[in-house]
Amino acid sequence: MDKQLRIYSSVKALSKTDHKGWSLKAQDNLNFAKEINSVPVTAIEVGLLATSLPIVFTQGDVPGLVAVMGMTEGQNLMINDEGKWEARYIPAFLRLYPFVFAKAPESDSFTVCIDEDFEGWNSKSRGERLFDGDGEQTQYLQNIVAFLQDYQAQFDRTQAFCKRLVELDLLEDIQANFDLADGSKVQLGGFRGINRAKFKALPDDEVVGMFRRDELDLIYLHLQSLSRFQSLAEKFAERKSTEIVEEGETKH
């Protein structure tokens, strides 16, 4: 998740001492995420995103699930020039911002943190206050904490699913390769997907277990979502063409 955490530039633990009097004015854009090309997703979100974006597995000993949003590093094709999300469902990871849970090393406890650089913070009571006059959490902040806790529970469930896939040796490195209309080529890699042959060779009792845990649905949604790479490639080519035209107009 390191690349995705780049959206947080100044993470600090939320404190009723340091942040008393702070309010959050919601912004109507997602510009903070314009330079990440993938976003972590939880198992419960896969069905909501698989019709719009490719859902793949990250590298690492315990991989995670991510939705791919761009064809190159630092590019998010799902956020337009106005900072609007161009699909029906916005991933929870993006909706959590500027809040995030942080886990201390060698600890099971989580701390609510914020990105202090988020432009919506203010001390003029614009938007939602974090603490009341007595320094207690407002209802708004309590709802945020509940959202973070629910997200963490869903994230843990997703990690357990991914860990099982590793134990079953079902993941393999995959690449997406495209020839664009202008003759250029695009290659996107660094992620993993389900090996169909190994998946089909699973023992019946293992398949039944995955069925009862709703994990078969996740696997099939992942496999079906890979076709969305073509849509991303087309979106990439369209944006590239627009940028070339705009560059030419600027020079003239």
PDB file of C-alpha atoms in Angstrom:
ATOM      1  CA  MET A   1       0.000   0.000   0.000  1.00  0.00           C
ATOM      2  CA  ASP A   2       3.076   2.251   0.112  1.00  0.00           C
ATOM      3  CA  LYS A   3       2.404   3.870  -3.275  1.00  0.00           C
ATOM      4  CA  GLN A   4      -1.192   4.641  -2.336  1.00  0.00           C
ATOM      5  CA  LEU A   5      -0.133   6.231   0.960  1.00  0.00           C
ATOM      6  CA  ARG A   6       1.610   8.931  -1.067  1.00  0.00           C
ATOM      7  CA  ILE A   7      -1.690  10.804  -0.973  1.00  0.00           C
ATOM      8  CA  TYR A   8      -0.899  11.458   2.705  1.00  0.00           C
ATOM      9  CA  SER A   9       1.872  14.062   2.892  1.00  0.00           C
ATOM     10  CA  SER A  10       1.890  14.971   6.605  1.00  0.00           C
ATOM     11  CA  VAL A  11       0.379  12.220   8.748  1.00  0.00           C
ATOM     12  CA  LYS A  12      -0.084  13.009  12.439  1.00  0.00           C
ATOM     13  CA  ALA A  13      -1.931  11.205  15.222  1.00  0.00           C
ATOM     14  CA  LEU A  14      -5.255  12.889  15.920  1.00  0.00           C
ATOM     15  CA  SER A  15      -5.129  14.627  19.287  1.00  0.00           C
ATOM     16  CA  LYS A  16      -7.779  16.585  21.196  1.00  0.00           C
ATOM     17  CA  THR A  17      -4.910  18.759  22.406  1.00  0.00           C
ATOM     18  CA  ASP A  18      -3.253  19.493  19.083  1.00  0.00           C
ATOM     19  CA  HIS A  19      -6.434  19.518  16.994  1.00  0.00           C
ATOM     20  CA  LYS A  20      -8.975  21.069  19.344  1.00  0.00           C
ATOM     21  CA  GLY A  21     -10.817  23.735  17.397  1.00  0.00           C
ATOM     22  CA  TRP A  22     -10.103  22.063  14.049  1.00  0.00           C
ATOM     23  CA  SER A  23     -12.924  21.660  11.547  1.00  0.00           C
ATOM     24  CA  LEU A  24     -13.072  19.846   8.237  1.00  0.00           C
ATOM     25  CA  LYS A  25     -14.623  21.462   5.194  1.00  0.00           C
ATOM     26  CA  ALA A  26     -15.305  18.700   2.677  1.00  0.00           C
ATOM     27  CA  GLN A  27     -13.855  19.249  -0.800  1.00  0.00           C
ATOM     28  CA  ASP A  28     -15.786  18.438  -3.978  1.00  0.00           C
ATOM     29  CA  ASN A  29     -12.833  16.818  -5.764  1.00  0.00           C
ATOM     30  CA  LEU A  30     -10.395  13.921  -5.530  1.00  0.00           C
ATOM     31  CA  ASN A  31      -7.352  15.816  -6.748  1.00  0.00           C
ATOM     32  CA  PHE A  32      -5.331  14.376  -3.880  1.00  0.00           C
ATOM     33  CA  ALA A  33      -5.416  10.991  -5.669  1.00  0.00           C
ATOM     34  CA  LYS A  34      -4.648  12.107  -9.231  1.00  0.00           C
ATOM     35  CA  GLU A  35      -1.118  10.685  -9.154  1.00  0.00           C
ATOM     36  CA  ILE A  36      -1.727   7.121  -7.951  1.00  0.00           C
ATOM     37  CA  ASN A  37      -2.508   4.439 -10.527  1.00  0.00           C
ATOM     38  CA  SER A  38      -3.973   1.861  -8.143  1.00  0.00           C
ATOM     39  CA  VAL A  39      -6.013   1.876  -4.956  1.00  0.00           C
ATOM     40  CA  PRO A  40      -6.452  -0.781  -2.237  1.00  0.00           C
ATOM     41  CA  VAL A  41      -9.883  -2.405  -2.185  1.00  0.00           C
ATOM     42  CA  THR A  42     -11.528  -4.755   0.267  1.00  0.00           C
ATOM     43  CA  ALA A  43     -13.339  -7.944  -0.612  1.00  0.00           C
ATOM     44  CA  ILE A  44     -16.758  -6.387  -0.057  1.00  0.00           C
ATOM     45  CA  GLU A  45     -15.963  -3.723  -2.703  1.00  0.00           C
ATOM     46  CA  VAL A  46     -14.846  -6.049  -5.485  1.00  0.00           C
ATOM     47  CA  GLY A  47     -18.337  -6.567  -6.871  1.00  0.00           C
ATOM     48  CA  LEU A  48     -18.887  -2.799  -6.967  1.00  0.00           C
ATOM     49  CA  LEU A  49     -15.655  -2.081  -8.833  1.00  0.00           C
ATOM     50  CA  ALA A  50     -15.063  -5.107 -11.070  1.00  0.00           C
ATOM     51  CA  THR A  51     -17.396  -3.814 -13.796  1.00  0.00           C
ATOM     52  CA  SER A  52     -15.360  -0.603 -14.088  1.00  0.00           C
ATOM     53  CA  LEU A  53     -11.756  -1.452 -13.212  1.00  0.00           C
ATOM     54  CA  PRO A  54      -9.328  -4.385 -13.249  1.00  0.00           C
ATOM     55  CA  ILE A  55      -8.978  -5.949  -9.795  1.00  0.00           C
ATOM     56  CA  VAL A  56      -5.580  -7.569  -9.245  1.00  0.00           C
ATOM     57  CA  PHE A  57      -3.280  -8.765  -6.466  1.00  0.00           C
ATOM     58  CA  THR A  58      -0.131  -6.968  -5.371  1.00  0.00           C
ATOM     59  CA  GLN A  59       3.310  -8.495  -4.996  1.00  0.00           C
ATOM     60  CA  GLY A  60       4.661  -9.454  -1.565  1.00  0.00           C
ATOM     61  CA  ASP A  61       4.499 -12.281   0.941  1.00  0.00           C
ATOM     62  CA  VAL A  62       0.929 -11.336   1.828  1.00  0.00           C
ATOM     63  CA  PRO A  63      -0.541  -9.617  -1.249  1.00  0.00           C
ATOM     64  CA  GLY A  64      -3.424  -7.216  -1.202  1.00  0.00           C
ATOM     65  CA  LEU A  65      -6.264  -6.471  -3.580  1.00  0.00           C
ATOM     66  CA  VAL A  66      -6.053  -3.308  -5.657  1.00  0.00           C
ATOM     67  CA  ALA A  67      -8.079  -1.686  -8.407  1.00  0.00           C
ATOM     68  CA  VAL A  68      -5.902  -0.472 -11.290  1.00  0.00           C
ATOM     69  CA  MET A  69      -6.737   3.092 -12.331  1.00  0.00           C
ATOM     70  CA  GLY A  70      -3.928   4.035 -14.740  1.00  0.00           C
ATOM     71  CA  MET A  71      -1.594   2.582 -17.338  1.00  0.00           C
ATOM     72  CA  THR A  72       1.565   4.372 -16.184  1.00  0.00           C
ATOM     73  CA  GLU A  73       3.165   5.367 -12.889  1.00  0.00           C
ATOM     74  CA  GLY A  74       1.646   8.527 -11.440  1.00  0.00           C
ATOM     75  CA  GLN A  75      -1.428   8.454 -13.657  1.00  0.00           C
ATOM     76  CA  ASN A  76      -5.046   8.113 -12.538  1.00  0.00           C
ATOM     77  CA  LEU A  77      -7.404   7.786 -15.498  1.00  0.00           C
ATOM     78  CA  MET A  78     -10.486   7.637 -13.279  1.00  0.00           C
ATOM     79  CA  ILE A  79     -10.202  11.238 -12.088  1.00  0.00           C
ATOM     80  CA  ASN A  80     -10.937  13.916 -14.664  1.00  0.00           C
ATOM     81  CA  ASP A  81      -9.569  17.456 -14.974  1.00  0.00           C
ATOM     82  CA  GLU A  82     -12.205  18.717 -12.518  1.00  0.00           C
ATOM     83  CA  GLY A  83     -11.153  16.147  -9.934  1.00  0.00           C
ATOM     84  CA  LYS A  84     -14.330  14.087 -10.357  1.00  0.00           C
ATOM     85  CA  TRP A  85     -14.431  10.290 -10.174  1.00  0.00           C
ATOM     86  CA  GLU A  86     -15.530   8.781 -13.495  1.00  0.00           C
ATOM     87  CA  ALA A  87     -17.300   5.648 -12.258  1.00  0.00           C
ATOM     88  CA  ARG A  88     -20.304   4.864 -10.086  1.00  0.00           C
ATOM     89  CA  TYR A  89     -18.494   3.701  -6.954  1.00  0.00           C
ATOM     90  CA  ILE A  90     -15.638   5.499  -5.161  1.00  0.00           C
ATOM     91  CA  PRO A  91     -13.339   3.085  -3.244  1.00  0.00           C
ATOM     92  CA  ALA A  92     -13.502   3.381   0.543  1.00  0.00           C
ATOM     93  CA  PHE A  93      -9.753   4.038   0.754  1.00  0.00           C
ATOM     94  CA  LEU A  94     -10.275   7.322  -1.101  1.00  0.00           C
ATOM     95  CA  ARG A  95     -13.403   8.216   0.856  1.00  0.00           C
ATOM     96  CA  LEU A  96     -11.471   7.808   4.116  1.00  0.00           C
ATOM     97  CA  TYR A  97      -9.045  10.586   3.230  1.00  0.00           C
ATOM     98  CA  PRO A  98      -7.802  12.695   5.056  1.00  0.00           C
ATOM     99  CA  PHE A  99      -8.237  10.152   7.868  1.00  0.00           C
ATOM    100  CA  VAL A 100      -6.283   6.909   8.191  1.00  0.00           C
ATOM    101  CA  PHE A 101      -5.577   4.229  10.792  1.00  0.00           C
ATOM    102  CA  ALA A 102      -1.935   3.709  11.797  1.00  0.00           C
ATOM    103  CA  LYS A 103      -0.664   0.659  13.624  1.00  0.00           C
ATOM    104  CA  ALA A 104       2.327   0.957  15.925  1.00  0.00           C
ATOM    105  CA  PRO A 105       5.131  -1.590  15.406  1.00  0.00           C
ATOM    106  CA  GLU A 106       4.712  -4.745  17.503  1.00  0.00           C
ATOM    107  CA  SER A 107       1.258  -3.611  18.608  1.00  0.00           C
ATOM    108  CA  ASP A 108      -2.304  -4.663  17.846  1.00  0.00           C
ATOM    109  CA  SER A 109      -3.748  -1.228  18.566  1.00  0.00           C
ATOM    110  CA  PHE A 110      -4.599   1.358  15.946  1.00  0.00           C
ATOM    111  CA  THR A 111      -4.383   5.134  16.150  1.00  0.00           C
ATOM    112  CA  VAL A 112      -6.582   7.538  14.206  1.00  0.00           C
ATOM    113  CA  CYS A 113      -4.354   9.817  12.127  1.00  0.00           C
ATOM    114  CA  ILE A 114      -4.982  12.693   9.745  1.00  0.00           C
ATOM    115  CA  ASP A 115      -3.146  14.348   6.886  1.00  0.00           C
ATOM    116  CA  GLU A 116      -2.548  17.810   8.289  1.00  0.00           C
ATOM    117  CA  ASP A 117      -1.794  19.147   4.800  1.00  0.00           C
ATOM    118  CA  PHE A 118      -5.339  18.525   3.550  1.00  0.00           C
ATOM    119  CA  GLU A 119      -6.706  21.827   2.290  1.00  0.00           C
ATOM    120  CA  GLY A 120     -10.078  21.353   3.985  1.00  0.00           C
ATOM    121  CA  TRP A 121      -8.777  21.842   7.537  1.00  0.00           C
ATOM    122  CA  ASN A 122      -9.595  25.134   9.226  1.00  0.00           C
ATOM    123  CA  SER A 123     -10.031  26.707  12.664  1.00  0.00           C
ATOM    124  CA  LYS A 124     -13.044  28.805  11.704  1.00  0.00           C
ATOM    125  CA  SER A 125     -15.748  26.153  12.262  1.00  0.00           C
ATOM    126  CA  ARG A 126     -16.244  25.709   8.531  1.00  0.00           C
ATOM    127  CA  GLY A 127     -17.666  22.259   7.900  1.00  0.00           C
ATOM    128  CA  GLU A 128     -17.543  19.597  10.625  1.00  0.00           C
ATOM    129  CA  ARG A 129     -15.804  20.069  13.955  1.00  0.00           C
ATOM    130  CA  LEU A 130     -13.673  17.210  15.311  1.00  0.00           C
ATOM    131  CA  PHE A 131     -14.009  17.958  19.023  1.00  0.00           C
ATOM    132  CA  ASP A 132     -16.589  19.827  21.069  1.00  0.00           C
ATOM    133  CA  GLY A 133     -15.902  22.512  23.648  1.00  0.00           C
ATOM    134  CA  ASP A 134     -15.077  19.907  26.295  1.00  0.00           C
ATOM    135  CA  GLY A 135     -12.529  18.218  24.042  1.00  0.00           C
ATOM    136  CA  GLU A 136     -14.754  15.201  23.391  1.00  0.00           C
ATOM    137  CA  GLN A 137     -15.266  13.664  19.955  1.00  0.00           C
ATOM    138  CA  THR A 138     -18.165  15.128  18.012  1.00  0.00           C
ATOM    139  CA  GLN A 139     -20.745  12.827  16.459  1.00  0.00           C
ATOM    140  CA  TYR A 140     -19.061  13.480  13.110  1.00  0.00           C
ATOM    141  CA  LEU A 141     -15.693  12.233  14.380  1.00  0.00           C
ATOM    142  CA  GLN A 142     -17.324   9.239  16.069  1.00  0.00           C
ATOM    143  CA  ASN A 143     -18.852   8.299  12.718  1.00  0.00           C
ATOM    144  CA  ILE A 144     -15.429   8.620  11.063  1.00  0.00           C
ATOM    145  CA  VAL A 145     -13.853   6.350  13.682  1.00  0.00           C
ATOM    146  CA  ALA A 146     -16.624   3.785  13.138  1.00  0.00           C
ATOM    147  CA  PHE A 147     -15.970   3.979   9.377  1.00  0.00           C
ATOM    148  CA  LEU A 148     -12.241   3.397   9.976  1.00  0.00           C
ATOM    149  CA  GLN A 149     -12.955   0.432  12.250  1.00  0.00           C
ATOM    150  CA  ASP A 150     -15.302  -1.135   9.713  1.00  0.00           C
ATOM    151  CA  TYR A 151     -12.753  -0.581   6.946  1.00  0.00           C
ATOM    152  CA  GLN A 152     -10.023  -2.221   9.026  1.00  0.00           C
ATOM    153  CA  ALA A 153     -12.249  -5.246   9.689  1.00  0.00           C
ATOM    154  CA  GLN A 154     -12.947  -5.587   5.963  1.00  0.00           C
ATOM    155  CA  PHE A 155      -9.250  -5.109   5.201  1.00  0.00           C
ATOM    156  CA  ASP A 156      -8.309  -7.903   7.631  1.00  0.00           C
ATOM    157  CA  ARG A 157     -10.861 -10.224   6.014  1.00  0.00           C
ATOM    158  CA  THR A 158      -9.403  -9.416   2.596  1.00  0.00           C
ATOM    159  CA  GLN A 159      -5.863 -10.095   3.816  1.00  0.00           C
ATOM    160  CA  ALA A 160      -6.969 -13.486   5.148  1.00  0.00           C
ATOM    161  CA  PHE A 161      -8.406 -14.314   1.713  1.00  0.00           C
ATOM    162  CA  CYS A 162      -5.195 -13.257  -0.044  1.00  0.00           C
ATOM    163  CA  LYS A 163      -3.093 -15.252   2.416  1.00  0.00           C
ATOM    164  CA  ARG A 164      -5.109 -18.379   1.604  1.00  0.00           C
ATOM    165  CA  LEU A 165      -4.471 -17.866  -2.103  1.00  0.00           C
ATOM    166  CA  VAL A 166      -0.728 -17.760  -1.399  1.00  0.00           C
ATOM    167  CA  GLU A 167      -0.925 -20.926   0.711  1.00  0.00           C
ATOM    168  CA  LEU A 168      -2.758 -22.651  -2.155  1.00  0.00           C
ATOM    169  CA  ASP A 169      -0.167 -21.332  -4.644  1.00  0.00           C
ATOM    170  CA  LEU A 170      -2.891 -19.882  -6.871  1.00  0.00           C
ATOM    171  CA  LEU A 171      -1.245 -16.576  -7.762  1.00  0.00           C
ATOM    172  CA  GLU A 172       1.061 -15.867 -10.683  1.00  0.00           C
ATOM    173  CA  ASP A 173       2.703 -12.777 -12.161  1.00  0.00           C
ATOM    174  CA  ILE A 174       0.681 -11.297 -15.007  1.00  0.00           C
ATOM    175  CA  GLN A 175       1.101  -8.416 -17.450  1.00  0.00           C
ATOM    176  CA  ALA A 176      -1.231  -6.329 -19.562  1.00  0.00           C
ATOM    177  CA  ASN A 177       0.144  -5.500 -23.037  1.00  0.00           C
ATOM    178  CA  PHE A 178      -1.545  -3.196 -25.522  1.00  0.00           C
ATOM    179  CA  ASP A 179      -0.876  -1.817 -29.005  1.00  0.00           C
ATOM    180  CA  LEU A 180      -2.393   1.653 -29.274  1.00  0.00           C
ATOM    181  CA  ALA A 181      -3.866   3.167 -32.419  1.00  0.00           C
ATOM    182  CA  ASP A 182      -0.913   5.553 -32.813  1.00  0.00           C
ATOM    183  CA  GLY A 183       1.476   2.609 -33.036  1.00  0.00           C
ATOM    184  CA  SER A 184       2.852   2.917 -29.505  1.00  0.00           C
ATOM    185  CA  LYS A 185       2.864   0.042 -27.049  1.00  0.00           C
ATOM    186  CA  VAL A 186       1.898   0.012 -23.382  1.00  0.00           C
ATOM    187  CA  GLN A 187       2.971  -2.659 -20.931  1.00  0.00           C
ATOM    188  CA  LEU A 188       1.672  -2.782 -17.379  1.00  0.00           C
ATOM    189  CA  GLY A 189       2.979  -5.276 -14.832  1.00  0.00           C
ATOM    190  CA  GLY A 190       4.060  -5.625 -11.229  1.00  0.00           C
ATOM    191  CA  PHE A 191       0.921  -7.436 -10.105  1.00  0.00           C
ATOM    192  CA  ARG A 192      -0.475 -10.933  -9.837  1.00  0.00           C
ATOM    193  CA  GLY A 193      -3.586 -12.822 -10.816  1.00  0.00           C
ATOM    194  CA  ILE A 194      -5.216 -16.220 -10.351  1.00  0.00           C
ATOM    195  CA  ASN A 195      -3.611 -19.110 -12.228  1.00  0.00           C
ATOM    196  CA  ARG A 196      -6.643 -20.725 -13.882  1.00  0.00           C
ATOM    197  CA  ALA A 197      -5.059 -24.178 -14.257  1.00  0.00           C
ATOM    198  CA  LYS A 198      -4.136 -24.388 -10.565  1.00  0.00           C
ATOM    199  CA  PHE A 199      -7.532 -23.031  -9.589  1.00  0.00           C
ATOM    200  CA  LYS A 200      -9.315 -25.743 -11.590  1.00  0.00           C
ATOM    201  CA  ALA A 201      -7.079 -28.408 -10.026  1.00  0.00           C
ATOM    202  CA  LEU A 202      -8.074 -27.577  -6.445  1.00  0.00           C
ATOM    203  CA  PRO A 203      -9.456 -30.491  -4.367  1.00  0.00           C
ATOM    204  CA  ASP A 204     -13.237 -30.536  -4.070  1.00  0.00           C
ATOM    205  CA  ASP A 205     -13.217 -29.943  -0.316  1.00  0.00           C
ATOM    206  CA  GLU A 206     -11.090 -26.821  -0.773  1.00  0.00           C
ATOM    207  CA  VAL A 207     -13.479 -25.484  -3.404  1.00  0.00           C
ATOM    208  CA  VAL A 208     -16.467 -26.106  -1.130  1.00  0.00           C
ATOM    209  CA  GLY A 209     -14.728 -24.225   1.676  1.00  0.00           C
ATOM    210  CA  MET A 210     -14.057 -21.270  -0.608  1.00  0.00           C
ATOM    211  CA  PHE A 211     -17.669 -21.353  -1.762  1.00  0.00           C
ATOM    212  CA  ARG A 212     -18.957 -21.183   1.803  1.00  0.00           C
ATOM    213  CA  ARG A 213     -16.663 -18.235   2.559  1.00  0.00           C
ATOM    214  CA  ASP A 214     -17.849 -16.417  -0.614  1.00  0.00           C
ATOM    215  CA  GLU A 215     -14.302 -16.549  -1.952  1.00  0.00           C
ATOM    216  CA  LEU A 216     -15.270 -18.194  -5.239  1.00  0.00           C
ATOM    217  CA  ASP A 217     -17.270 -15.079  -6.076  1.00  0.00           C
ATOM    218  CA  LEU A 218     -14.184 -12.940  -5.489  1.00  0.00           C
ATOM    219  CA  ILE A 219     -12.043 -15.107  -7.739  1.00  0.00           C
ATOM    220  CA  TYR A 220     -14.514 -15.059 -10.614  1.00  0.00           C
ATOM    221  CA  LEU A 221     -15.041 -11.298 -10.254  1.00  0.00           C
ATOM    222  CA  HIS A 222     -11.268 -10.802 -10.367  1.00  0.00           C
ATOM    223  CA  LEU A 223     -10.928 -12.938 -13.511  1.00  0.00           C
ATOM    224  CA  GLN A 224     -13.804 -11.161 -15.235  1.00  0.00           C
ATOM    225  CA  SER A 225     -12.462  -7.742 -14.287  1.00  0.00           C
ATOM    226  CA  LEU A 226      -9.238  -8.319 -16.236  1.00  0.00           C
ATOM    227  CA  SER A 227     -11.161  -7.476 -19.402  1.00  0.00           C
ATOM    228  CA  ARG A 228     -11.402  -3.914 -18.077  1.00  0.00           C
ATOM    229  CA  PHE A 229      -7.737  -3.396 -18.940  1.00  0.00           C
ATOM    230  CA  GLN A 230      -8.908  -2.827 -22.511  1.00  0.00           C
ATOM    231  CA  SER A 231     -11.174   0.006 -21.370  1.00  0.00           C
ATOM    232  CA  LEU A 232      -8.289   1.547 -19.434  1.00  0.00           C
ATOM    233  CA  ALA A 233      -6.063   1.317 -22.502  1.00  0.00           C
ATOM    234  CA  GLU A 234      -8.689   3.094 -24.601  1.00  0.00           C
ATOM    235  CA  LYS A 235      -9.063   5.765 -21.940  1.00  0.00           C
ATOM    236  CA  PHE A 236      -5.274   6.135 -21.856  1.00  0.00           C
ATOM    237  CA  ALA A 237      -5.097   6.562 -25.643  1.00  0.00           C
ATOM    238  CA  GLU A 238      -7.927   9.118 -25.584  1.00  0.00           C
ATOM    239  CA  ARG A 239      -6.258  11.187 -22.865  1.00  0.00           C
ATOM    240  CA  LYS A 240      -2.888  10.947 -24.606  1.00  0.00           C
ATOM    241  CA  SER A 241      -4.444  12.199 -27.839  1.00  0.00           C
ATOM    242  CA  THR A 242      -6.123  15.098 -26.015  1.00  0.00           C
ATOM    243  CA  GLU A 243      -2.858  16.104 -24.354  1.00  0.00           C
ATOM    244  CA  ILE A 244      -1.060  16.110 -27.722  1.00  0.00           C
ATOM    245  CA  VAL A 245      -3.749  18.357 -29.229  1.00  0.00           C
ATOM    246  CA  GLU A 246      -3.670  20.727 -26.253  1.00  0.00           C
ATOM    247  CA  GLU A 247       0.132  20.879 -26.406  1.00  0.00           C
ATOM    248  CA  GLY A 248      -0.022  21.764 -30.103  1.00  0.00           C
ATOM    249  CA  GLU A 249      -2.581  24.505 -29.468  1.00  0.00           C
ATOM    250  CA  THR A 250      -0.406  25.943 -26.697  1.00  0.00           C
ATOM    251  CA  LYS A 251       2.632  26.147 -28.980  1.00  0.00           C
ATOM    252  CA  HIS A 252       0.598  28.039 -31.571  1.00  0.00           C
TER     253      HIS A 252
END
